[in-house]
Tab-separated table of C-alpha atoms in Angstrom:
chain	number	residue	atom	x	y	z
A	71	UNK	CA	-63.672	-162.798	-159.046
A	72	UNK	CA	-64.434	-159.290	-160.014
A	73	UNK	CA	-65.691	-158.436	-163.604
A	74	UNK	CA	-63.724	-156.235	-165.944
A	75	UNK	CA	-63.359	-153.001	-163.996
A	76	UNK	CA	-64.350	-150.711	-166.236
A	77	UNK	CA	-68.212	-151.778	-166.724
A	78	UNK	CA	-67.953	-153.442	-162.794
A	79	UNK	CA	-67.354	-150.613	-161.140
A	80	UNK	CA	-70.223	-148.566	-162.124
A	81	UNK	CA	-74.238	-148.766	-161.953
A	82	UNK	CA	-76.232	-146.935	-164.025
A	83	UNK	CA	-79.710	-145.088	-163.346
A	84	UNK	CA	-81.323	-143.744	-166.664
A	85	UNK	CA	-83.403	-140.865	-166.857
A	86	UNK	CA	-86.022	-142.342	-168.322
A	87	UNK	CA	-87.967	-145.180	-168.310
A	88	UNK	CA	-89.573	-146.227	-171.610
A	89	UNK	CA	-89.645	-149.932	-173.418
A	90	UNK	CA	-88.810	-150.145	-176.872
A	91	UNK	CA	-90.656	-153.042	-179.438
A	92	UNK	CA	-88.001	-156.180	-180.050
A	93	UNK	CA	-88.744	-157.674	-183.891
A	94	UNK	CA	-91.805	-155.915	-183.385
A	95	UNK	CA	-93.072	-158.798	-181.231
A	96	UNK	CA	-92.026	-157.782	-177.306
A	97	UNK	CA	-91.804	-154.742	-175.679
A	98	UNK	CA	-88.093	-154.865	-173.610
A	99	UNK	CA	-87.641	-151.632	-170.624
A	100	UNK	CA	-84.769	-148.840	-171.726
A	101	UNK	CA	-83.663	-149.031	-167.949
A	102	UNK	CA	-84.109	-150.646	-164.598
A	103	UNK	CA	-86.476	-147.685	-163.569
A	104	UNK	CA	-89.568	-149.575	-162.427
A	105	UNK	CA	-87.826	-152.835	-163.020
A	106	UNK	CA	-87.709	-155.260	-159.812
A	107	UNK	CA	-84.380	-156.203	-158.141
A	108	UNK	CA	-82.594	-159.252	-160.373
A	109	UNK	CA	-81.503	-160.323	-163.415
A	110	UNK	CA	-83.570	-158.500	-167.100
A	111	UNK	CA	-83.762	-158.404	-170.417
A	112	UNK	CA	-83.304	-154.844	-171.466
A	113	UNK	CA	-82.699	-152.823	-174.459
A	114	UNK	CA	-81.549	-149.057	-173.608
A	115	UNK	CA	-81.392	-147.973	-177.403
A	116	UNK	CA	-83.717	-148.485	-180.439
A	117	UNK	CA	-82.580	-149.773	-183.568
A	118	UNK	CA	-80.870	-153.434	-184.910
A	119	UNK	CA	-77.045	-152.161	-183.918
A	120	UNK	CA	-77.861	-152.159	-180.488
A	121	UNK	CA	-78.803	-156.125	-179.221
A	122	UNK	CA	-81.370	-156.259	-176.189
A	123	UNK	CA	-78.901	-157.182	-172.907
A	124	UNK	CA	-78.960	-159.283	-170.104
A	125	UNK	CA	-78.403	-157.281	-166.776
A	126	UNK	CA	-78.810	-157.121	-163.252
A	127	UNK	CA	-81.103	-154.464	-161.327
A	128	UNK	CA	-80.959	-153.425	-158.089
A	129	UNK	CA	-82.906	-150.305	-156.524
A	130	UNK	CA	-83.524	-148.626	-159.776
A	131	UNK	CA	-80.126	-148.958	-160.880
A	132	UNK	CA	-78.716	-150.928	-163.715
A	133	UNK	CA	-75.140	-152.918	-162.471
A	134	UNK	CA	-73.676	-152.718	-166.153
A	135	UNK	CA	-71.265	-156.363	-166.451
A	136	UNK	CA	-70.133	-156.712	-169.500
A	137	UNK	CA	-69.090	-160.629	-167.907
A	138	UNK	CA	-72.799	-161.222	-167.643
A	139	UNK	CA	-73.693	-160.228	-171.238
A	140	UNK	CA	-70.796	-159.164	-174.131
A	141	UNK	CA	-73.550	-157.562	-175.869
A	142	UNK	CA	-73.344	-154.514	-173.527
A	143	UNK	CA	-70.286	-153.499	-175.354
A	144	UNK	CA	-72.447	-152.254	-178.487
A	145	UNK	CA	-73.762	-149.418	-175.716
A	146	UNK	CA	-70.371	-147.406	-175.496
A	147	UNK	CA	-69.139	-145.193	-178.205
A	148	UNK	CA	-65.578	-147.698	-178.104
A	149	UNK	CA	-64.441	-150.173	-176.046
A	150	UNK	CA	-60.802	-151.304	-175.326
A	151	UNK	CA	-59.464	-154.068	-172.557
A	152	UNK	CA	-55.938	-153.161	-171.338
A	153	UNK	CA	-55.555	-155.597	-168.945
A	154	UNK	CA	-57.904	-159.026	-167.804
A	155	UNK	CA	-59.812	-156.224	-165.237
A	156	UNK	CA	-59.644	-152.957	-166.995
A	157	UNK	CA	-61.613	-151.612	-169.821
A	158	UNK	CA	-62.511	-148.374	-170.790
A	159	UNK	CA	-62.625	-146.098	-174.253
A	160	UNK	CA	-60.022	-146.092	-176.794
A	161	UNK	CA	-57.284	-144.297	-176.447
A	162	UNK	CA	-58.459	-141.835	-178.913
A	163	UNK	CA	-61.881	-141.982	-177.112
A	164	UNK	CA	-61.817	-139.097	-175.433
A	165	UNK	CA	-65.183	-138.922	-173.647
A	166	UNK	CA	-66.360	-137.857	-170.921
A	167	UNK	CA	-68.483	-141.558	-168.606
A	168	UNK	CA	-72.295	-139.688	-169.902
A	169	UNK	CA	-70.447	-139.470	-173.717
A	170	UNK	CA	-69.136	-142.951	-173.339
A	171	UNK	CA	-72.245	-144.853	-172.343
A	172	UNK	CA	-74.216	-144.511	-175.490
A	173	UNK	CA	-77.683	-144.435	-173.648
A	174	UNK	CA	-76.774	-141.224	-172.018
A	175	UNK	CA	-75.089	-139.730	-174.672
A	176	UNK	CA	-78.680	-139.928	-176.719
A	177	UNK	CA	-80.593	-138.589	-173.749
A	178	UNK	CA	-78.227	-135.651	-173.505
A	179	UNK	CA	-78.875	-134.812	-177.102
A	180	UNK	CA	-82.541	-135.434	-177.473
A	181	UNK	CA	-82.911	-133.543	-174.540
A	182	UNK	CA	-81.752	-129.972	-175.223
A	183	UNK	CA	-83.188	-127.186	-173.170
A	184	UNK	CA	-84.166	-129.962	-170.534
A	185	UNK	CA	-84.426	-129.137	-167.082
A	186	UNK	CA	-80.746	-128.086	-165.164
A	187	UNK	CA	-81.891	-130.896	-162.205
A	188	UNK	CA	-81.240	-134.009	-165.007
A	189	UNK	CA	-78.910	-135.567	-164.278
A	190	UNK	CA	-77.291	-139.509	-163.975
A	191	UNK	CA	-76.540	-140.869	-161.128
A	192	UNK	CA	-73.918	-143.483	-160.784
A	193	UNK	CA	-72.695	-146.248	-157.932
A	194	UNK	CA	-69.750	-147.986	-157.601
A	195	UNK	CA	-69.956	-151.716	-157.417
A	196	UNK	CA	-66.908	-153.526	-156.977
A	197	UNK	CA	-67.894	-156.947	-157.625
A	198	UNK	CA	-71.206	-156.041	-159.528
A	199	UNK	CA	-73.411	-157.440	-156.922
A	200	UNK	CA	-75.125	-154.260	-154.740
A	201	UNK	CA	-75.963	-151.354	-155.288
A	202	UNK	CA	-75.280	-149.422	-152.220
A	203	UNK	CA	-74.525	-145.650	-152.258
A	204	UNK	CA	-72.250	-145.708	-149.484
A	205	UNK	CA	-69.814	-147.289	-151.824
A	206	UNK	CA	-69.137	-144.114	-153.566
A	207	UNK	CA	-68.237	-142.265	-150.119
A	208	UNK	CA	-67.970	-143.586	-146.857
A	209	UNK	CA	-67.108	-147.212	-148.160
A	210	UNK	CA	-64.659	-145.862	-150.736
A	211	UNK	CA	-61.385	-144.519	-149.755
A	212	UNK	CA	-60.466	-143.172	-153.063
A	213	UNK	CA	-63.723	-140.787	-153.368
A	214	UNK	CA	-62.336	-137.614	-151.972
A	215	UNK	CA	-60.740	-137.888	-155.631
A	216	UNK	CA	-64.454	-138.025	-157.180
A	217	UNK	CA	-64.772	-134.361	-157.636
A	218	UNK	CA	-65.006	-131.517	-160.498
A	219	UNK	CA	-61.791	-130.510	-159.351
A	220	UNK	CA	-59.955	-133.758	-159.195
A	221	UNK	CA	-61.610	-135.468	-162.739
């Protein structure tokens, strides 16, 4: 059965690849850079608002499931369910997916003047189980839609 679509559909590769103290007694990764394929404990932001999560890697990438670990919710700048599968901002939320997923939103900011080749990378992942590029484009029959000029 396929997690909420919102946070199922998408895999996440951060930019950088950093650990950040827990409670001051374990060091936890920012982001499934270096991380080997399976299930980790990870905590993409500093500070006591945002709770370390339980995710899945795969090739670098982080499979973001908010069925495998609620907590994952605290990493977007709103979250809203509008049906059992689909979740997304607020209504009001009007954000673009790097202004919505906190983690990136941070890296954009704290990285002014960085280099124009940064950039995230994301992969679809309808059951949040691979991480396979080909299911952005030749496995996905909705991606000629995935442009600038489409949204």
């Amino acid at each position: 059965q396929p997690s909420t679509a919102a946070m199922s559909n998408v895999i996440l590769l951060s930019l950088w690849s950093l650990s950040i103290r827990v409670d001051g007694m374990m060091e936890l990764p920012t982001s499934c850079i270096g991380q080997s394929d399976g299930h980790h404990w990870l905590k993409p932001l500093a500070g006591t608002e945002f709770p370390a999560i339980y995710q899945k890697c795969e090739n670098g990438f982080m499979i973001i499931d908010i069925d495998l670990d609620r907590n994952v919710q605290s990493y977007f700048s709103s979250y809203d369910t509008w049906h059992y599968g689909i979740a997304g901002p607020t209504q009001m939320d009007g954000v673009t997916w790097e202004q919505w997923w906190l983690p990136n939103q941070q890296y954009l900011a704290d990285a002014e003047g960085s280099s124009t080749d940064d950039y995230f990378r994301y992969i679809v992942s309808p059951e949040c189980d691979v991480c396979d590029a080909s299911l952005n484009t030749n496995n996905n029959p909705y991606s000629f839609s995935n442009t600038d000029e489409y949204g």
